[in-house]
mmCIF file of C-alpha atoms in Angstrom:
data_model
loop_
_atom_site.group_PDB
_atom_site.id
_atom_site.type_symbol
_atom_site.label_atom_id
_atom_site.label_comp_id
_atom_site.label_asym_id
_atom_site.label_seq_id
_atom_site.Cartn_x
_atom_site.Cartn_y
_atom_site.Cartn_z
ATOM 1 C CA MET A 1 104.345 81.571 125.664
ATOM 2 C CA LYS A 2 100.801 82.692 125.169
ATOM 3 C CA GLU A 3 99.953 83.321 121.630
ATOM 4 C CA GLU A 4 99.227 86.792 120.514
ATOM 5 C CA THR A 5 95.757 87.575 119.404
ATOM 6 C CA ILE A 6 95.698 90.321 116.588
ATOM 7 C CA ASP A 7 92.485 91.929 115.699
ATOM 8 C CA ASN A 8 92.979 93.152 111.954
ATOM 9 C CA ASP A 9 90.164 95.677 112.248
ATOM 10 C CA THR A 10 91.805 97.828 115.026
ATOM 11 C CA THR A 11 95.478 96.921 114.935
ATOM 12 C CA THR A 12 98.247 97.883 112.516
ATOM 13 C CA ILE A 13 100.132 94.804 111.374
ATOM 14 C CA GLY A 14 103.756 94.222 110.938
ATOM 15 C CA TRP A 15 105.927 91.310 110.083
ATOM 16 C CA ARG A 16 109.301 90.124 111.337
ATOM 17 C CA ILE A 17 111.574 87.398 109.922
ATOM 18 C CA SER A 18 111.673 84.141 111.958
ATOM 19 C CA SER A 19 113.958 82.344 109.577
ATOM 20 C CA LYS A 20 115.654 82.779 106.273
ATOM 21 C CA GLU A 21 117.461 80.420 103.767
ATOM 22 C CA ASP A 22 118.524 80.789 100.147
ATOM 23 C CA TRP A 23 117.379 78.063 97.578
ATOM 24 C CA LEU A 24 119.311 76.900 94.385
ATOM 25 C CA ARG A 25 122.446 78.945 94.679
ATOM 26 C CA LYS A 26 124.804 77.864 91.834
ATOM 27 C CA GLU A 27 122.285 75.512 90.278
ATOM 28 C CA GLY A 28 121.758 77.216 86.843
ATOM 29 C CA LEU A 29 119.213 80.099 87.570
ATOM 30 C CA MET A 30 120.038 83.049 85.379
ATOM 31 C CA ASN A 31 119.166 86.574 86.326
ATOM 32 C CA VAL A 32 116.037 85.160 87.993
ATOM 33 C CA GLU A 33 113.288 87.796 87.878
ATOM 34 C CA SER A 34 110.084 86.483 89.337
ATOM 35 C CA VAL A 35 108.462 83.605 91.158
ATOM 36 C CA VAL A 36 104.758 82.480 90.965
ATOM 37 C CA LEU A 37 103.194 79.779 93.187
ATOM 38 C CA ASP A 38 101.293 77.051 91.614
ATOM 39 C CA LYS A 39 99.472 75.603 94.686
ATOM 40 C CA ALA A 40 97.352 73.144 92.815
ATOM 41 C CA ASN A 41 100.470 71.249 91.870
ATOM 42 C CA LYS A 42 102.513 72.049 94.925
ATOM 43 C CA VAL A 43 105.303 73.854 92.915
ATOM 44 C CA MET A 44 106.577 77.158 91.748
ATOM 45 C CA TYR A 45 107.917 78.722 88.735
ATOM 46 C CA ALA A 46 110.729 81.063 88.325
ATOM 47 C CA SER A 47 111.549 83.333 85.152
ATOM 48 C CA ASN A 48 115.111 83.507 83.853
ATOM 49 C CA GLY A 49 117.138 85.065 81.012
ATOM 50 C CA LYS A 50 120.245 86.604 79.953
ATOM 51 C CA LYS A 51 119.346 90.087 78.775
ATOM 52 C CA TYR A 52 116.034 92.078 78.381
ATOM 53 C CA ARG A 53 115.659 91.589 74.581
ATOM 54 C CA THR A 54 113.971 89.155 72.014
ATOM 55 C CA GLY A 55 115.680 86.065 71.358
ATOM 56 C CA SER A 56 115.660 82.197 72.644
ATOM 57 C CA ASP A 57 117.717 82.493 75.695
ATOM 58 C CA GLY A 58 114.871 82.945 78.177
ATOM 59 C CA PHE A 59 113.380 80.076 80.123
ATOM 60 C CA ILE A 60 111.179 79.203 83.343
ATOM 61 C CA SER A 61 112.185 76.747 85.881
ATOM 62 C CA LYS A 62 110.072 74.408 87.886
ATOM 63 C CA ILE A 63 110.792 74.223 91.723
ATOM 64 C CA SER A 64 109.241 71.942 94.315
ATOM 65 C CA GLU A 65 107.673 73.542 97.311
ATOM 66 C CA ASN A 66 110.708 72.195 99.438
ATOM 67 C CA GLY A 67 113.198 73.926 97.095
ATOM 68 C CA GLU A 68 114.339 71.103 94.830
ATOM 69 C CA LEU A 69 115.014 72.119 91.390
ATOM 70 C CA LEU A 70 112.699 69.832 89.330
ATOM 71 C CA GLU A 71 113.416 71.114 85.929
ATOM 72 C CA LEU A 72 115.809 74.071 85.079
ATOM 73 C CA HIS A 73 114.420 74.580 81.746
ATOM 74 C CA TRP A 74 110.794 73.564 82.214
ATOM 75 C CA ILE A 75 109.831 76.038 79.463
ATOM 76 C CA SER A 76 112.558 77.320 77.175
ATOM 77 C CA GLU A 77 113.295 79.346 73.939
ATOM 78 C CA LEU A 78 111.451 82.455 75.486
ATOM 79 C CA ASN A 79 112.763 85.842 74.962
ATOM 80 C CA ARG A 80 113.249 87.087 78.433
ATOM 81 C CA PRO A 81 110.459 86.304 80.755
ATOM 82 C CA THR A 82 109.743 88.502 83.717
ATOM 83 C CA GLY A 83 106.374 88.691 85.526
ATOM 84 C CA MET A 84 103.931 85.745 85.648
ATOM 85 C CA ALA A 85 100.564 85.025 86.914
ATOM 86 C CA ILE A 86 98.279 81.799 87.062
ATOM 87 C CA LYS A 87 94.509 81.266 86.238
ATOM 88 C CA ASP A 88 92.847 77.971 85.743
ATOM 89 C CA SER A 89 96.072 75.886 84.953
ATOM 90 C CA ILE A 90 97.197 78.561 82.458
ATOM 91 C CA LEU A 91 100.454 80.442 83.114
ATOM 92 C CA TYR A 92 100.580 83.930 81.589
ATOM 93 C CA VAL A 93 104.254 85.281 81.041
ATOM 94 C CA ALA A 94 105.279 88.821 80.170
ATOM 95 C CA ASP A 95 108.071 88.072 77.628
ATOM 96 C CA VAL A 96 109.595 91.545 76.493
ATOM 97 C CA ASP A 97 107.315 92.110 73.344
ATOM 98 C CA ARG A 98 104.504 89.530 73.886
ATOM 99 C CA LEU A 99 102.357 87.919 76.361
ATOM 100 C CA VAL A 100 102.667 84.285 76.346
ATOM 101 C CA LYS A 101 99.921 81.780 77.372
ATOM 102 C CA ILE A 102 101.114 78.284 78.683
ATOM 103 C CA ASN A 103 99.087 75.240 79.586
ATOM 104 C CA ILE A 104 100.748 74.091 82.772
ATOM 105 C CA ASN A 105 99.542 70.538 82.506
ATOM 106 C CA SER A 106 100.632 70.013 78.895
ATOM 107 C CA THR A 107 103.626 72.338 79.095
ATOM 108 C CA LYS A 108 102.634 73.691 75.830
ATOM 109 C CA MET A 109 102.611 77.175 74.681
ATOM 110 C CA VAL A 110 99.028 77.678 73.578
ATOM 111 C CA GLY A 111 98.932 81.450 72.754
ATOM 112 C CA THR A 112 101.035 84.678 72.160
ATOM 113 C CA PHE A 113 99.783 88.136 72.160
ATOM 114 C CA GLN A 114 101.902 90.846 70.688
ATOM 115 C CA GLU A 115 102.423 94.177 72.302
ATOM 116 C CA PRO A 116 100.117 96.851 70.747
ATOM 117 C CA ILE A 117 102.846 99.579 71.018
ATOM 118 C CA GLU A 118 106.528 98.659 69.802
ATOM 119 C CA ASN A 119 109.116 98.555 72.361
ATOM 120 C CA SER A 120 106.578 98.867 75.233
ATOM 121 C CA GLY A 121 108.777 96.858 77.655
ATOM 122 C CA LEU A 122 106.090 94.197 79.010
ATOM 123 C CA ASN A 123 107.008 93.440 82.489
ATOM 124 C CA ASP A 124 104.387 92.049 84.919
ATOM 125 C CA VAL A 125 100.982 90.149 84.717
ATOM 126 C CA GLY A 126 97.962 90.637 86.983
ATOM 127 C CA ILE A 127 94.628 88.504 86.598
ATOM 128 C CA THR A 128 91.382 89.318 88.348
ATOM 129 C CA GLU A 129 88.980 86.715 89.844
ATOM 130 C CA LYS A 130 86.883 87.001 86.615
ATOM 131 C CA GLY A 131 89.845 86.042 84.544
ATOM 132 C CA GLU A 132 90.701 89.549 83.092
ATOM 133 C CA VAL A 133 94.338 89.818 82.155
ATOM 134 C CA PHE A 134 96.499 92.975 82.499
ATOM 135 C CA VAL A 135 100.056 93.523 81.661
ATOM 136 C CA THR A 136 102.427 96.416 82.397
ATOM 137 C CA GLY A 137 104.238 98.237 79.751
ATOM 138 C CA SER A 138 107.239 99.755 81.553
ATOM 139 C CA PHE A 139 108.776 101.828 78.666
ATOM 140 C CA VAL A 140 105.337 103.496 77.614
ATOM 141 C CA HIS A 141 104.141 104.043 81.110
ATOM 142 C CA SER A 142 101.075 101.999 80.512
ATOM 143 C CA VAL A 143 98.886 99.056 81.347
ATOM 144 C CA PHE A 144 97.542 96.883 78.715
ATOM 145 C CA LYS A 145 94.584 94.522 78.931
ATOM 146 C CA LEU A 146 93.969 91.239 77.067
ATOM 147 C CA LYS A 147 90.690 91.324 75.065
ATOM 148 C CA ASP A 148 89.472 89.176 72.289
ATOM 149 C CA ASP A 149 92.957 87.635 71.989
ATOM 150 C CA LYS A 150 94.606 91.023 71.631
ATOM 151 C CA LEU A 151 96.519 93.259 73.937
ATOM 152 C CA GLU A 152 94.921 96.759 74.104
ATOM 153 C CA LEU A 153 96.019 99.900 75.739
ATOM 154 C CA TRP A 154 94.065 100.210 78.874
ATOM 155 C CA ALA A 155 95.645 103.029 80.990
ATOM 156 C CA HIS A 156 98.496 105.381 80.186
ATOM 157 C CA ASP A 157 99.980 108.311 82.243
ATOM 158 C CA GLU A 158 103.610 109.209 81.794
ATOM 159 C CA GLU A 159 103.721 110.684 85.409
ATOM 160 C CA LYS A 160 101.466 108.648 87.346
ATOM 161 C CA LEU A 161 102.332 105.208 85.716
ATOM 162 C CA ALA A 162 105.938 106.166 85.140
ATOM 163 C CA TRP A 163 107.788 102.848 84.490
ATOM 164 C CA ALA A 164 104.804 100.777 85.410
ATOM 165 C CA ASN A 165 106.183 97.469 86.662
ATOM 166 C CA GLY A 166 104.793 95.271 89.405
ATOM 167 C CA LEU A 167 101.018 94.479 89.183
ATOM 168 C CA ILE A 168 98.125 93.262 91.550
ATOM 169 C CA ALA A 169 94.725 92.586 90.143
ATOM 170 C CA HIS A 170 92.432 92.590 93.299
ATOM 171 C CA GLU A 171 88.869 93.308 93.892
ATOM 172 C CA GLU A 172 89.126 97.078 94.668
ATOM 173 C CA GLY A 173 91.100 97.840 91.559
ATOM 174 C CA LEU A 174 94.578 97.278 89.829
ATOM 175 C CA THR A 175 97.659 98.147 92.002
ATOM 176 C CA VAL A 176 100.592 99.251 89.825
ATOM 177 C CA ALA A 177 104.091 99.769 91.071
ATOM 178 C CA GLY A 178 106.649 101.634 89.099
ATOM 179 C CA LEU A 179 108.388 104.956 90.042
ATOM 180 C CA HIS A 180 105.271 105.313 92.323
ATOM 181 C CA ILE A 181 102.588 103.113 93.429
ATOM 182 C CA LYS A 182 99.155 103.886 92.071
ATOM 183 C CA THR A 183 95.646 102.067 92.056
ATOM 184 C CA ILE A 184 93.389 102.070 88.943
ATOM 185 C CA ASP A 185 89.673 102.000 89.229
ATOM 186 C CA TYR A 186 88.396 99.149 86.846
ATOM 187 C CA GLY A 187 85.104 101.016 86.189
ATOM 188 C CA THR A 188 86.301 104.705 85.626
ATOM 189 C CA GLY A 189 89.885 104.052 84.761
ATOM 190 C CA ALA A 190 90.701 106.844 87.455
ATOM 191 C CA ILE A 191 94.262 106.681 88.662
ATOM 192 C CA LEU A 192 94.154 106.988 92.417
ATOM 193 C CA PRO A 193 96.817 108.288 94.854
ATOM 194 C CA PHE A 194 98.704 105.756 97.062
ATOM 195 C CA GLU A 195 100.334 108.062 99.533
ATOM 196 C CA LEU A 196 103.263 106.560 101.332
ATOM 197 C CA GLY A 197 104.671 107.764 104.833
ATOM 198 C CA SER A 198 107.980 107.644 103.057
ATOM 199 C CA THR A 199 109.978 109.158 100.082
ATOM 200 C CA MET A 200 110.800 105.857 98.714
ATOM 201 C CA LYS A 201 110.141 105.066 95.111
ATOM 202 C CA ASP A 202 111.148 103.038 91.938
ATOM 203 C CA PHE A 203 109.431 99.891 92.797
ATOM 204 C CA ASP A 204 109.658 96.464 91.221
ATOM 205 C CA GLY A 205 107.537 93.661 92.602
ATOM 206 C CA LEU A 206 104.624 93.715 94.981
ATOM 207 C CA THR A 207 102.315 91.384 96.681
ATOM 208 C CA GLU A 208 99.492 91.584 99.205
ATOM 209 C CA ASP A 209 99.800 90.178 102.900
ATOM 210 C CA GLY A 210 96.282 89.611 103.428
ATOM 211 C CA THR A 211 95.899 92.380 106.048
ATOM 212 C CA GLY A 212 95.633 95.431 103.790
ATOM 213 C CA GLY A 213 99.392 95.729 103.491
ATOM 214 C CA PHE A 214 102.073 94.901 100.801
ATOM 215 C CA PHE A 215 105.478 93.438 100.473
ATOM 216 C CA VAL A 216 107.413 95.273 97.857
ATOM 217 C CA THR A 217 110.674 95.423 96.271
ATOM 218 C CA THR A 218 112.627 98.398 94.703
ATOM 219 C CA VAL A 219 114.934 98.678 91.687
ATOM 220 C CA GLU A 220 117.554 101.119 92.700
ATOM 221 C CA ASN A 221 119.171 100.458 96.109
ATOM 222 C CA SER A 222 117.493 97.124 95.752
ATOM 223 C CA GLY A 223 115.611 95.930 98.909
ATOM 224 C CA LEU A 224 112.546 94.249 100.376
ATOM 225 C CA TYR A 225 110.131 96.382 102.275
ATOM 226 C CA TYR A 226 106.831 96.059 104.053
ATOM 227 C CA ILE A 227 104.094 98.698 103.535
ATOM 228 C CA ASN A 228 101.418 98.417 106.308
ATOM 229 C CA ASN A 229 97.760 99.364 106.134
ATOM 230 C CA GLN A 230 98.587 102.865 107.290
ATOM 231 C CA LYS A 231 101.102 103.269 104.384
ATOM 232 C CA GLU A 232 104.050 103.111 106.863
ATOM 233 C CA VAL A 233 107.141 101.478 105.517
ATOM 234 C CA THR A 234 109.477 99.001 107.215
ATOM 235 C CA GLN A 235 112.654 97.603 105.557
ATOM 236 C CA LEU A 236 113.073 93.734 105.898
ATOM 237 C CA ILE A 237 116.263 92.932 103.640
ATOM 238 C CA GLY A 238 118.907 95.212 102.576
ATOM 239 C CA GLU A 239 120.759 95.708 99.272
ATOM 240 C CA GLU A 240 123.543 92.993 99.545
ATOM 241 C CA ALA A 241 121.830 91.335 96.336
ATOM 242 C CA TYR A 242 118.945 92.488 94.099
ATOM 243 C CA CYS A 243 115.379 91.575 94.970
ATOM 244 C CA GLY A 244 112.907 90.823 92.211
ATOM 245 C CA ASP A 245 109.245 90.030 91.784
ATOM 246 C CA LEU A 246 108.190 88.106 94.801
ATOM 247 C CA ALA A 247 105.341 85.740 95.932
ATOM 248 C CA PHE A 248 103.773 85.363 99.285
ATOM 249 C CA ASP A 249 102.012 82.161 100.790
ATOM 250 C CA SER A 250 99.456 83.342 103.272
ATOM 251 C CA SER A 251 98.659 79.829 104.469
ATOM 252 C CA SER A 252 102.213 79.440 105.802
ATOM 253 C CA ASN A 253 103.433 83.150 106.059
ATOM 254 C CA THR A 254 106.309 82.348 103.695
ATOM 255 C CA LEU A 255 107.682 84.920 101.173
ATOM 256 C CA TYR A 256 109.762 83.881 98.232
ATOM 257 C CA VAL A 257 112.023 86.480 96.734
ATOM 258 C CA PRO A 258 114.186 85.984 93.562
ATOM 259 C CA ARG A 259 117.548 87.319 94.221
ATOM 260 C CA GLY A 260 121.191 87.611 92.883
ATOM 261 C CA SER A 261 124.399 89.368 92.119
ATOM 262 C CA VAL A 262 125.119 89.903 88.429
ATOM 263 C CA ASN A 263 128.816 90.770 89.279
ATOM 264 C CA LYS A 264 129.133 87.334 91.118
ATOM 265 C CA ASN A 265 127.130 85.602 88.688
ATOM 266 C CA GLU A 266 125.132 84.164 91.423
ATOM 267 C CA PHE A 267 121.317 83.816 91.443
ATOM 268 C CA PHE A 268 119.012 82.309 94.037
ATOM 269 C CA ILE A 269 115.496 82.526 95.862
ATOM 270 C CA THR A 270 115.455 83.742 99.244
ATOM 271 C CA VAL A 271 112.750 81.986 101.418
ATOM 272 C CA LEU A 272 111.535 83.876 104.421
ATOM 273 C CA ASN A 273 109.333 82.609 107.001
ATOM 274 C CA LEU A 274 107.394 85.465 108.787
ATOM 275 C CA GLU A 275 105.698 86.143 112.028
ATOM 276 C CA LYS A 276 102.833 88.482 112.303
ATOM 277 C CA HIS A 277 102.866 91.133 115.088
ATOM 278 C CA SER A 278 101.073 94.282 116.148
ATOM 279 C CA GLN A 279 102.631 97.642 115.543
ATOM 280 C CA LYS A 280 101.940 100.685 117.793
#
């Protein structure tokens, strides 16, 4: 079969699932929330915990690129870690009421930064190419920025940033997924519209696909969706298990989605191998 050539400048891109498998069922993952890829070390990390509260039950698992559980409790005694991001061998973790800074090579916690507003509900982390670190505060509909070793309020809007959750820090601005999806201009702080060709809302995680589109998950009626560069929405996975904060490897077109069923007490990572195609 002749390989299809796709011109990203003139064609709307879509994705189809070519294969699907679940990793680490019944191997100790607990309410697994997010995954982040560490390409330098050819591993990934997954955040786990009992309940979203302070304490010492939270932990981060280390997983090989082939799905082998290397260390269930690679980092332990956290509150309840959720979103994560990596920059220069440092793993930044949103951990309920604080941002945690972990040196990947030494596996040591090298910094903690407390929330500037009580009960802010720190949720996800985004880091720019310049190394600027941002964290969403879901309960206070805000985004915080790490500056001079302190978290500071950077953006707040109870309507536009309602339940701010997933976060991407890219060149054009900061894309925030919560009740809605919005983009914040770095220079002006303006919260820009992101008009979907759909009424869907209440987003959890999101990640870019490299063609101007996004893979996203939702909280209510949890599922996995693709939003193309025309803001059109396609569902990829339904709601038989929740979908968390995902990661995409554009070099292999592989999507990693933390999932689970609280009622069944079963948690795992769904790995999707995707094929790109043109959409009319």
